[in-house]
GROMACS .gro file of N, CA, C and O in nm:
model
  484
    1MET      N    1   0.084  -0.117   0.000
    1MET     CA    2   0.000   0.000   0.000
    1MET      C    3   0.090   0.124   0.000
    1MET      O    4   0.191   0.128   0.067
    2ASN      N    5   0.053   0.225  -0.076
    2ASN     CA    6   0.131   0.347  -0.078
    2ASN      C    7   0.050   0.465  -0.026
    2ASN      O    8  -0.067   0.452   0.007
    3ILE      N    9   0.112   0.580  -0.023
    3ILE     CA   10   0.047   0.700   0.032
    3ILE      C   11  -0.082   0.735  -0.041
    3ILE      O   12  -0.174   0.792   0.017
    4PHE      N   13  -0.092   0.701  -0.168
    4PHE     CA   14  -0.209   0.737  -0.246
    4PHE      C   15  -0.332   0.653  -0.211
    4PHE      O   16  -0.443   0.685  -0.249
    5ASP      N   17  -0.311   0.545  -0.134
    5ASP     CA   18  -0.422   0.462  -0.088
    5ASP      C   19  -0.472   0.506   0.050
    5ASP      O   20  -0.562   0.444   0.105
    6LYS      N   21  -0.413   0.608   0.105
    6LYS     CA   22  -0.445   0.655   0.239
    6LYS      C   23  -0.527   0.784   0.233
    6LYS      O   24  -0.521   0.858   0.137
    7LYS      N   25  -0.602   0.810   0.337
    7LYS     CA   26  -0.676   0.936   0.351
    7LYS      C   27  -0.589   1.034   0.431
    7LYS      O   28  -0.540   1.000   0.539
    8CYS      N   29  -0.571   1.153   0.374
    8CYS     CA   30  -0.480   1.250   0.435
    8CYS      C   31  -0.552   1.381   0.468
    8CYS      O   32  -0.620   1.439   0.383
    9LEU      N   33  -0.532   1.426   0.591
    9LEU     CA   34  -0.586   1.553   0.640
    9LEU      C   35  -0.469   1.645   0.671
    9LEU      O   36  -0.373   1.606   0.736
   10VAL      N   37  -0.480   1.770   0.626
   10VAL     CA   38  -0.382   1.873   0.663
   10VAL      C   39  -0.449   1.970   0.760
   10VAL      O   40  -0.561   2.016   0.735
   11ILE      N   41  -0.379   2.000   0.867
   11ILE     CA   42  -0.425   2.097   0.966
   11ILE      C   43  -0.327   2.214   0.966
   11ILE      O   44  -0.207   2.195   0.983
   12VAL      N   45  -0.380   2.334   0.943
   12VAL     CA   46  -0.299   2.456   0.947
   12VAL      C   47  -0.339   2.531   1.074
   12VAL      O   48  -0.448   2.589   1.080
   13PRO      N   49  -0.252   2.529   1.178
   13PRO     CA   50  -0.284   2.599   1.302
   13PRO      C   51  -0.248   2.747   1.290
   13PRO      O   52  -0.137   2.780   1.247
   14ALA      N   53  -0.339   2.834   1.324
   14ALA     CA   54  -0.313   2.978   1.309
   14ALA      C   55  -0.382   3.056   1.420
   14ALA      O   56  -0.488   3.114   1.400
   15ARG      N   57  -0.321   3.055   1.536
   15ARG     CA   58  -0.376   3.125   1.651
   15ARG      C   59  -0.373   3.276   1.626
   15ARG      O   60  -0.281   3.328   1.566
   16GLY      N   61  -0.473   3.344   1.672
   16GLY     CA   62  -0.481   3.488   1.651
   16GLY      C   63  -0.408   3.571   1.755
   16GLY      O   64  -0.374   3.685   1.730
   17GLY      N   65  -0.380   3.514   1.871
   17GLY     CA   66  -0.332   3.594   1.982
   17GLY      C   67  -0.184   3.594   2.008
   17GLY      O   68  -0.142   3.590   2.122
   18SER      N   69  -0.102   3.599   1.905
   18SER     CA   70   0.043   3.603   1.926
   18SER      C   71   0.082   3.730   2.001
   18SER      O   72   0.043   3.840   1.964
   19LYS      N   73   0.162   3.713   2.107
   19LYS     CA   74   0.206   3.829   2.184
   19LYS      C   75   0.333   3.890   2.126
   19LYS      O   76   0.353   4.010   2.130
   20GLY      N   77   0.420   3.807   2.071
   20GLY     CA   78   0.548   3.855   2.018
   20GLY      C   79   0.531   3.939   1.892
   20GLY      O   80   0.584   4.050   1.882
   21ILE      N   81   0.457   3.885   1.796
   21ILE     CA   82   0.429   3.955   1.671
   21ILE      C   83   0.278   3.949   1.651
   21ILE      O   84   0.225   3.846   1.609
   22PRO      N   85   0.209   4.058   1.679
   22PRO     CA   86   0.062   4.057   1.664
   22PRO      C   87   0.020   4.015   1.523
   22PRO      O   88   0.079   4.059   1.424
   23LYS      N   89  -0.077   3.925   1.517
   23LYS     CA   90  -0.131   3.874   1.390
   23LYS      C   91  -0.022   3.818   1.299
   23LYS      O   92  -0.026   3.831   1.178
   24LYS      N   93   0.076   3.750   1.359
   24LYS     CA   94   0.192   3.704   1.281
   24LYS      C   95   0.154   3.613   1.165
   24LYS      O   96   0.222   3.613   1.063
   25ASN      N   97   0.048   3.535   1.177
   25ASN     CA   98   0.010   3.445   1.068
   25ASN      C   99  -0.044   3.520   0.946
   25ASN      O  100  -0.060   3.461   0.840
   26LEU      N  101  -0.072   3.649   0.963
   26LEU     CA  102  -0.112   3.733   0.849
   26LEU      C  103   0.005   3.811   0.793
   26LEU      O  104  -0.010   3.881   0.692
   27SER      N  105   0.124   3.797   0.855
   27SER     CA  106   0.244   3.861   0.802
   27SER      C  107   0.269   3.811   0.660
   27SER      O  108   0.241   3.694   0.629
   28GLU      N  109   0.321   3.899   0.576
   28GLU     CA  110   0.336   3.865   0.434
   28GLU      C  111   0.480   3.845   0.391
   28GLU      O  112   0.571   3.911   0.441
   29ILE      N  113   0.496   3.755   0.298
   29ILE     CA  114   0.621   3.733   0.226
   29ILE      C  115   0.584   3.736   0.078
   29ILE      O  116   0.496   3.661   0.034
   30ASN      N  117   0.646   3.824   0.005
   30ASN     CA  118   0.616   3.840  -0.139
   30ASN      C  119   0.466   3.857  -0.164
   30ASN      O  120   0.412   3.802  -0.259
   31GLY      N  121   0.401   3.933  -0.078
   31GLY     CA  122   0.260   3.966  -0.099
   31GLY      C  123   0.161   3.860  -0.055
   31GLY      O  124   0.041   3.877  -0.076
   32LEU      N  125   0.207   3.750   0.004
   32LEU     CA  126   0.117   3.645   0.052
   32LEU      C  127   0.134   3.626   0.201
   32LEU      O  128   0.247   3.623   0.252
   33SER      N  129   0.023   3.613   0.272
   33SER     CA  130   0.030   3.588   0.416
   33SER      C  131   0.090   3.451   0.443
   33SER      O  132   0.092   3.363   0.354
   34LEU      N  133   0.136   3.432   0.566
   34LEU     CA  134   0.188   3.300   0.603
   34LEU      C  135   0.081   3.193   0.589
   34LEU      O  136   0.110   3.080   0.546
   35ILE      N  137  -0.043   3.226   0.620
   35ILE     CA  138  -0.154   3.131   0.600
   35ILE      C  139  -0.170   3.100   0.452
   35ILE      O  140  -0.185   2.984   0.413
   36ALA      N  141  -0.167   3.203   0.367
   36ALA     CA  142  -0.181   3.183   0.222
   36ALA      C  143  -0.069   3.096   0.168
   36ALA      O  144  -0.093   3.009   0.082
   37LEU      N  145   0.053   3.114   0.217
   37LEU     CA  146   0.165   3.032   0.170
   37LEU      C  147   0.145   2.885   0.208
   37LEU      O  148   0.173   2.796   0.127
   38ALA      N  149   0.096   2.859   0.329
   38ALA     CA  150   0.068   2.720   0.369
   38ALA      C  151  -0.041   2.661   0.281
   38ALA      O  152  -0.030   2.548   0.232
   39ALA      N  153  -0.148   2.738   0.258
   39ALA     CA  154  -0.259   2.690   0.174
   39ALA      C  155  -0.214   2.667   0.031
   39ALA      O  156  -0.254   2.569  -0.033
   40LYS      N  157  -0.130   2.755  -0.021
   40LYS     CA  158  -0.080   2.741  -0.158
   40LYS      C  159  -0.003   2.609  -0.174
   40LYS      O  160  -0.020   2.538  -0.273
   41LEU      N  161   0.077   2.576  -0.076
   41LEU     CA  162   0.150   2.450  -0.080
   41LEU      C  163   0.053   2.332  -0.076
   41LEU      O  164   0.062   2.240  -0.158
   42VAL      N  165  -0.042   2.336   0.016
   42VAL     CA  166  -0.141   2.228   0.028
   42VAL      C  167  -0.215   2.208  -0.103
   42VAL      O  168  -0.237   2.094  -0.147
   43ASN      N  169  -0.252   2.316  -0.168
   43ASN     CA  170  -0.329   2.308  -0.292
   43ASN      C  171  -0.250   2.246  -0.408
   43ASN      O  172  -0.309   2.202  -0.505
   44LYS      N  173  -0.118   2.239  -0.396
   44LYS     CA  174  -0.034   2.180  -0.500
   44LYS      C  175  -0.021   2.028  -0.486
   44LYS      O  176   0.022   1.961  -0.578
   45ILE      N  177  -0.056   1.974  -0.370
   45ILE     CA  178  -0.032   1.832  -0.342
   45ILE      C  179  -0.160   1.753  -0.367
   45ILE      O  180  -0.257   1.763  -0.292
   46HIS      N  181  -0.159   1.674  -0.471
   46HIS     CA  182  -0.282   1.607  -0.519
   46HIS      C  183  -0.332   1.497  -0.427
   46HIS      O  184  -0.448   1.461  -0.433
   47TRP      N  185  -0.249   1.441  -0.340
   47TRP     CA  186  -0.294   1.329  -0.258
   47TRP      C  187  -0.353   1.372  -0.124
   47TRP      O  188  -0.390   1.288  -0.042
   48ILE      N  189  -0.366   1.502  -0.101
   48ILE     CA  190  -0.430   1.551   0.021
   48ILE      C  191  -0.582   1.551  -0.001
   48ILE      O  192  -0.631   1.607  -0.099
   49ASP      N  193  -0.653   1.489   0.092
   49ASP     CA  194  -0.798   1.479   0.079
   49ASP      C  195  -0.872   1.601   0.135
   49ASP      O  196  -0.969   1.647   0.076
   50LYS      N  197  -0.829   1.651   0.249
   50LYS     CA  198  -0.893   1.767   0.312
   50LYS      C  199  -0.785   1.852   0.377
   50LYS      O  200  -0.684   1.800   0.428
   51SER      N  201  -0.810   1.981   0.380
   51SER     CA  202  -0.721   2.073   0.451
   51SER      C  203  -0.806   2.172   0.528
   51SER      O  204  -0.900   2.229   0.473
   52ILE      N  205  -0.773   2.189   0.656
   52ILE     CA  206  -0.852   2.277   0.742
   52ILE      C  207  -0.761   2.375   0.815
   52ILE      O  208  -0.642   2.350   0.834
   53ILE      N  209  -0.820   2.486   0.856
   53ILE     CA  210  -0.751   2.580   0.942
   53ILE      C  211  -0.807   2.564   1.083
   53ILE      O  212  -0.928   2.547   1.101
   54SER      N  213  -0.717   2.568   1.180
   54SER     CA  214  -0.756   2.563   1.321
   54SER      C  215  -0.717   2.696   1.382
   54SER      O  216  -0.599   2.728   1.395
   55SER      N  217  -0.818   2.776   1.418
   55SER     CA  218  -0.790   2.908   1.473
   55SER      C  219  -0.899   2.953   1.568
   55SER      O  220  -1.013   2.910   1.558
   56ASP      N  221  -0.859   3.043   1.655
   56ASP     CA  222  -0.953   3.108   1.746
   56ASP      C  223  -0.992   3.246   1.694
   56ASP      O  224  -1.066   3.317   1.759
   57SER      N  225  -0.942   3.283   1.577
   57SER     CA  226  -0.959   3.417   1.522
   57SER      C  227  -1.038   3.415   1.391
   57SER      O  228  -0.998   3.346   1.296
   58ASN      N  229  -1.146   3.491   1.386
   58ASN     CA  230  -1.223   3.499   1.262
   58ASN      C  231  -1.139   3.555   1.148
   58ASN      O  232  -1.156   3.514   1.032
   59GLU      N  233  -1.048   3.646   1.178
   59GLU     CA  234  -0.962   3.704   1.075
   59GLU      C  235  -0.870   3.598   1.014
   59GLU      O  236  -0.852   3.592   0.891
   60MET      N  237  -0.814   3.511   1.096
   60MET     CA  238  -0.728   3.402   1.047
   60MET      C  239  -0.812   3.302   0.967
   60MET      O  240  -0.770   3.255   0.861
   61ILE      N  241  -0.931   3.270   1.018
   61ILE     CA  242  -1.019   3.176   0.949
   61ILE      C  243  -1.058   3.230   0.812
   61ILE      O  244  -1.052   3.158   0.712
   62GLU      N  245  -1.094   3.357   0.804
   62GLU     CA  246  -1.130   3.418   0.675
   62GLU      C  247  -1.014   3.413   0.577
   62GLU      O  248  -1.034   3.386   0.458
   63GLU      N  249  -0.893   3.435   0.625
   63GLU     CA  250  -0.775   3.427   0.537
   63GLU      C  251  -0.757   3.284   0.487
   63GLU      O  252  -0.728   3.262   0.369
   64GLY      N  253  -0.775   3.187   0.574
   64GLY     CA  254  -0.766   3.047   0.531
   64GLY      C  255  -0.871   3.013   0.428
   64GLY      O  256  -0.841   2.948   0.326
   65LEU      N  257  -0.994   3.057   0.451
   65LEU     CA  258  -1.102   3.031   0.355
   65LEU      C  259  -1.072   3.094   0.219
   65LEU      O  260  -1.095   3.032   0.115
   66ARG      N  261  -1.017   3.215   0.220
   66ARG     CA  262  -0.983   3.283   0.093
   66ARG      C  263  -0.883   3.205   0.010
   66ARG      O  264  -0.878   3.218  -0.112
   67HIS      N  265  -0.805   3.123   0.078
   67HIS     CA  266  -0.698   3.051   0.008
   67HIS      C  267  -0.723   2.900   0.001
   67HIS      O  268  -0.630   2.823  -0.025
   68GLY      N  269  -0.848   2.859   0.020
   68GLY     CA  270  -0.885   2.720  -0.006
   68GLY      C  271  -0.885   2.625   0.111
   68GLY      O  272  -0.907   2.505   0.093
   69LEU      N  273  -0.861   2.674   0.231
   69LEU     CA  274  -0.869   2.587   0.348
   69LEU      C  275  -1.013   2.583   0.396
   69LEU      O  276  -1.085   2.682   0.386
   70ASP      N  277  -1.055   2.469   0.449
   70ASP     CA  278  -1.188   2.457   0.509
   70ASP      C  279  -1.182   2.506   0.653
   70ASP      O  280  -1.078   2.494   0.720
   71SER      N  281  -1.293   2.559   0.700
   71SER     CA  282  -1.306   2.597   0.840
   71SER      C  283  -1.428   2.524   0.894
   71SER      O  284  -1.539   2.544   0.846
   72ILE      N  285  -1.405   2.438   0.993
   72ILE     CA  286  -1.516   2.358   1.046
   72ILE      C  287  -1.544   2.386   1.192
   72ILE      O  288  -1.637   2.331   1.249
   73PHE      N  289  -1.463   2.473   1.255
   73PHE     CA  290  -1.482   2.510   1.395
   73PHE      C  291  -1.399   2.634   1.425
   73PHE      O  292  -1.310   2.669   1.349
   74VAL      N  293  -1.433   2.697   1.535
   74VAL     CA  294  -1.348   2.800   1.594
   74VAL      C  295  -1.279   2.731   1.711
   74VAL      O  296  -1.344   2.668   1.795
   75ARG      N  297  -1.147   2.739   1.714
   75ARG     CA  298  -1.072   2.668   1.817
   75ARG      C  299  -1.111   2.717   1.957
   75ARG      O  300  -1.117   2.837   1.982
   76PRO      N  301  -1.138   2.624   2.050
   76PRO     CA  302  -1.176   2.661   2.186
   76PRO      C  303  -1.065   2.738   2.258
   76PRO      O  304  -0.946   2.716   2.234
   77SER      N  305  -1.104   2.826   2.348
   77SER     CA  306  -1.008   2.912   2.419
   77SER      C  307  -0.907   2.830   2.501
   77SER      O  308  -0.791   2.871   2.514
   78GLU      N  309  -0.948   2.715   2.553
   78GLU     CA  310  -0.856   2.636   2.636
   78GLU      C  311  -0.737   2.579   2.559
   78GLU      O  312  -0.640   2.535   2.619
   79ILE      N  313  -0.743   2.579   2.426
   79ILE     CA  314  -0.627   2.536   2.347
   79ILE      C  315  -0.584   2.648   2.251
   79ILE      O  316  -0.531   2.622   2.143
   80SER      N  317  -0.605   2.772   2.295
   80SER     CA  318  -0.569   2.886   2.212
   80SER      C  319  -0.477   2.986   2.282
   80SER      O  320  -0.452   3.093   2.229
   81ASP      N  321  -0.426   2.949   2.398
   81ASP     CA  322  -0.339   3.044   2.467
   81ASP      C  323  -0.193   3.005   2.450
   81ASP      O  324  -0.160   2.909   2.381
   82ASP      N  325  -0.104   3.080   2.513
   82ASP     CA  326   0.040   3.057   2.502
   82ASP      C  327   0.083   2.920   2.554
   82ASP      O  328   0.188   2.870   2.517
   83ASN      N  329   0.002   2.860   2.641
   83ASN     CA  330   0.039   2.732   2.702
   83ASN      C  331  -0.018   2.612   2.629
   83ASN      O  332   0.010   2.498   2.667
   84ALA      N  333  -0.096   2.634   2.526
   84ALA     CA  334  -0.155   2.521   2.451
   84ALA      C  335  -0.045   2.446   2.376
   84ALA      O  336   0.043   2.506   2.314
   85SER      N  337  -0.051   2.316   2.383
   85SER     CA  338   0.049   2.234   2.313
   85SER      C  339   0.005   2.207   2.169
   85SER      O  340  -0.115   2.206   2.139
   86ALA      N  341   0.103   2.186   2.084
   86ALA     CA  342   0.073   2.152   1.945
   86ALA      C  343  -0.008   2.022   1.938
   86ALA      O  344  -0.100   2.011   1.857
   87ILE      N  345   0.023   1.926   2.025
   87ILE     CA  346  -0.048   1.799   2.023
   87ILE      C  347  -0.196   1.818   2.059
   87ILE      O  348  -0.283   1.752   2.002
   88SER      N  349  -0.226   1.909   2.152
   88SER     CA  350  -0.367   1.931   2.188
   88SER      C  351  -0.442   1.998   2.073
   88SER      O  352  -0.558   1.965   2.046
   89VAL      N  353  -0.377   2.090   2.003
   89VAL     CA  354  -0.438   2.156   1.887
   89VAL      C  355  -0.459   2.054   1.776
   89VAL      O  356  -0.566   2.046   1.716
   90TRP      N  357  -0.357   1.973   1.749
   90TRP     CA  358  -0.365   1.871   1.644
   90TRP      C  359  -0.475   1.769   1.674
   90TRP      O  360  -0.559   1.739   1.588
   91SER      N  361  -0.477   1.716   1.797
   91SER     CA  362  -0.574   1.610   1.827
   91SER      C  363  -0.717   1.664   1.824
   91SER      O  364  -0.807   1.595   1.776
   92HIS      N  365  -0.738   1.786   1.870
   92HIS     CA  366  -0.871   1.847   1.862
   92HIS      C  367  -0.915   1.859   1.717
   92HIS      O  368  -1.027   1.821   1.681
   93ALA      N  369  -0.828   1.913   1.632
   93ALA     CA  370  -0.863   1.933   1.491
   93ALA      C  371  -0.889   1.800   1.420
   93ALA      O  372  -0.984   1.788   1.343
   94LEU      N  373  -0.809   1.700   1.448
   94LEU     CA  374  -0.828   1.567   1.387
   94LEU      C  375  -0.963   1.508   1.428
   94LEU      O  376  -1.039   1.461   1.342
   95ARG      N  377  -0.995   1.512   1.556
   95ARG     CA  378  -1.124   1.459   1.604
   95ARG      C  379  -1.241   1.533   1.538
   95ARG      O  380  -1.338   1.471   1.493
   96GLU      N  381  -1.232   1.666   1.534
   96GLU     CA  382  -1.340   1.745   1.474
   96GLU      C  383  -1.356   1.715   1.325
   96GLU      O  384  -1.467   1.705   1.275
   97ALA      N  385  -1.246   1.702   1.254
   97ALA     CA  386  -1.252   1.672   1.110
   97ALA      C  387  -1.311   1.534   1.086
   97ALA      O  388  -1.393   1.515   0.995
   98GLU      N  389  -1.270   1.436   1.165
   98GLU     CA  390  -1.325   1.301   1.147
   98GLU      C  391  -1.475   1.299   1.172
   98GLU      O  392  -1.549   1.230   1.101
   99LYS      N  393  -1.521   1.376   1.271
   99LYS     CA  394  -1.666   1.385   1.295
   99LYS      C  395  -1.737   1.458   1.181
   99LYS      O  396  -1.837   1.410   1.128
  100LYS      N  397  -1.685   1.574   1.144
  100LYS     CA  398  -1.749   1.659   1.043
  100LYS      C  399  -1.758   1.589   0.908
  100LYS      O  400  -1.861   1.593   0.841
  101PHE      N  401  -1.650   1.526   0.865
  101PHE     CA  402  -1.645   1.464   0.732
  101PHE      C  403  -1.679   1.316   0.734
  101PHE      O  404  -1.674   1.250   0.630
  102ASN      N  405  -1.712   1.262   0.854
  102ASN     CA  406  -1.745   1.121   0.868
  102ASN      C  407  -1.639   1.034   0.799
  102ASN      O  408  -1.668   0.948   0.717
  103GLN      N  409  -1.513   1.060   0.836
  103GLN     CA  410  -1.399   0.998   0.769
  103GLN      C  411  -1.286   0.977   0.869
  103GLN      O  412  -1.254   1.068   0.945
  104LYS      N  413  -1.226   0.860   0.870
  104LYS     CA  414  -1.104   0.837   0.948
  104LYS      C  415  -0.986   0.870   0.858
  104LYS      O  416  -0.984   0.832   0.740
  105TYR      N  417  -0.889   0.941   0.912
  105TYR     CA  418  -0.770   0.979   0.835
  105TYR      C  419  -0.653   0.892   0.875
  105TYR      O  420  -0.628   0.871   0.993
  106ASP      N  421  -0.582   0.841   0.775
  106ASP     CA  422  -0.464   0.758   0.798
  106ASP      C  423  -0.341   0.844   0.824
  106ASP      O  424  -0.249   0.804   0.895
  107ILE      N  425  -0.339   0.960   0.761
  107ILE     CA  426  -0.224   1.051   0.769
  107ILE      C  427  -0.277   1.189   0.804
  107ILE      O  428  -0.377   1.234   0.749
  108SER      N  429  -0.205   1.257   0.892
  108SER     CA  430  -0.240   1.394   0.926
  108SER      C  431  -0.113   1.477   0.925
  108SER      O  432  -0.014   1.442   0.990
  109LEU      N  433  -0.114   1.586   0.851
  109LEU     CA  434  -0.001   1.677   0.845
  109LEU      C  435  -0.036   1.804   0.920
  109LEU      O  436  -0.145   1.859   0.904
  110PHE      N  437   0.055   1.853   1.000
  110PHE     CA  438   0.039   1.973   1.080
  110PHE      C  439   0.132   2.078   1.021
  110PHE      O  440   0.252   2.076   1.045
  111LEU      N  441   0.078   2.166   0.938
  111LEU     CA  442   0.160   2.264   0.866
  111LEU      C  443   0.152   2.400   0.932
  111LEU      O  444   0.056   2.476   0.910
  112GLU      N  445   0.250   2.431   1.011
  112GLU     CA  446   0.252   2.559   1.081
  112GLU      C  447   0.287   2.671   0.982
  112GLU      O  448   0.388   2.664   0.913
  113PRO      N  449   0.206   2.775   0.976
  113PRO     CA  450   0.230   2.885   0.883
  113PRO      C  451   0.365   2.954   0.907
  113PRO      O  452   0.421   3.013   0.814
  114THR      N  453   0.417   2.945   1.028
  114THR     CA  454   0.542   3.013   1.060
  114THR      C  455   0.666   2.939   1.009
  114THR      O  456   0.778   2.979   1.038
  115SER      N  457   0.646   2.836   0.930
  115SER     CA  458   0.755   2.768   0.858
  115SER      C  459   0.724   2.774   0.709
  115SER      O  460   0.688   2.675   0.647
  116PRO      N  461   0.736   2.893   0.648
  116PRO     CA  462   0.683   2.914   0.513
  116PRO      C  463   0.769   2.868   0.397
  116PRO      O  464   0.723   2.871   0.282
  117PHE      N  465   0.891   2.822   0.420
  117PHE     CA  466   0.980   2.794   0.308
  117PHE      C  467   0.988   2.647   0.268
  117PHE      O  468   1.080   2.606   0.200
  118ARG      N  469   0.892   2.568   0.306
  118ARG     CA  470   0.892   2.428   0.263
  118ARG      C  471   0.838   2.418   0.120
  118ARG      O  472   0.775   2.511   0.070
  119THR      N  473   0.862   2.303   0.059
  119THR     CA  474   0.815   2.279  -0.078
  119THR      C  475   0.740   2.148  -0.083
  119THR      O  476   0.746   2.069   0.011
  120GLU      N  477   0.672   2.124  -0.194
  120GLU     CA  478   0.595   2.001  -0.206
  120GLU      C  479   0.681   1.879  -0.237
  120GLU      O  480   0.631   1.767  -0.233
  121THR      N  481   0.807   1.894  -0.266
  121THR     CA  482   0.892   1.779  -0.296
  121THR      C  483   0.976   1.738  -0.177
  121THR      O  484   0.989   1.808  -0.081
   0.00000   0.00000   0.00000
């Protein structure tokens, strides 16, 4: 079995309340926000079944929607502060996506917008 036989979910975490750089996920590189860059990469990969944004901010969610990410929830406040772990954000998003889409995912990618220089290869 290869990757193309698996169901793949991408989660783009984009918290709105950054203290160091306000609204950092909307910061731009070459005219595209960090969220847009993550979505652009996701949209190039044909074996991804679903891609969602996980955020507590309507502004971040709207940016994700503009660039092809699905929004199926607003992230709860208890996993939206400085102390929230990546694993808690990931597991919440995975559970919500599996419920919403009535689908179990074999692979889940956690694409943080603050790492914008990755490629699809």
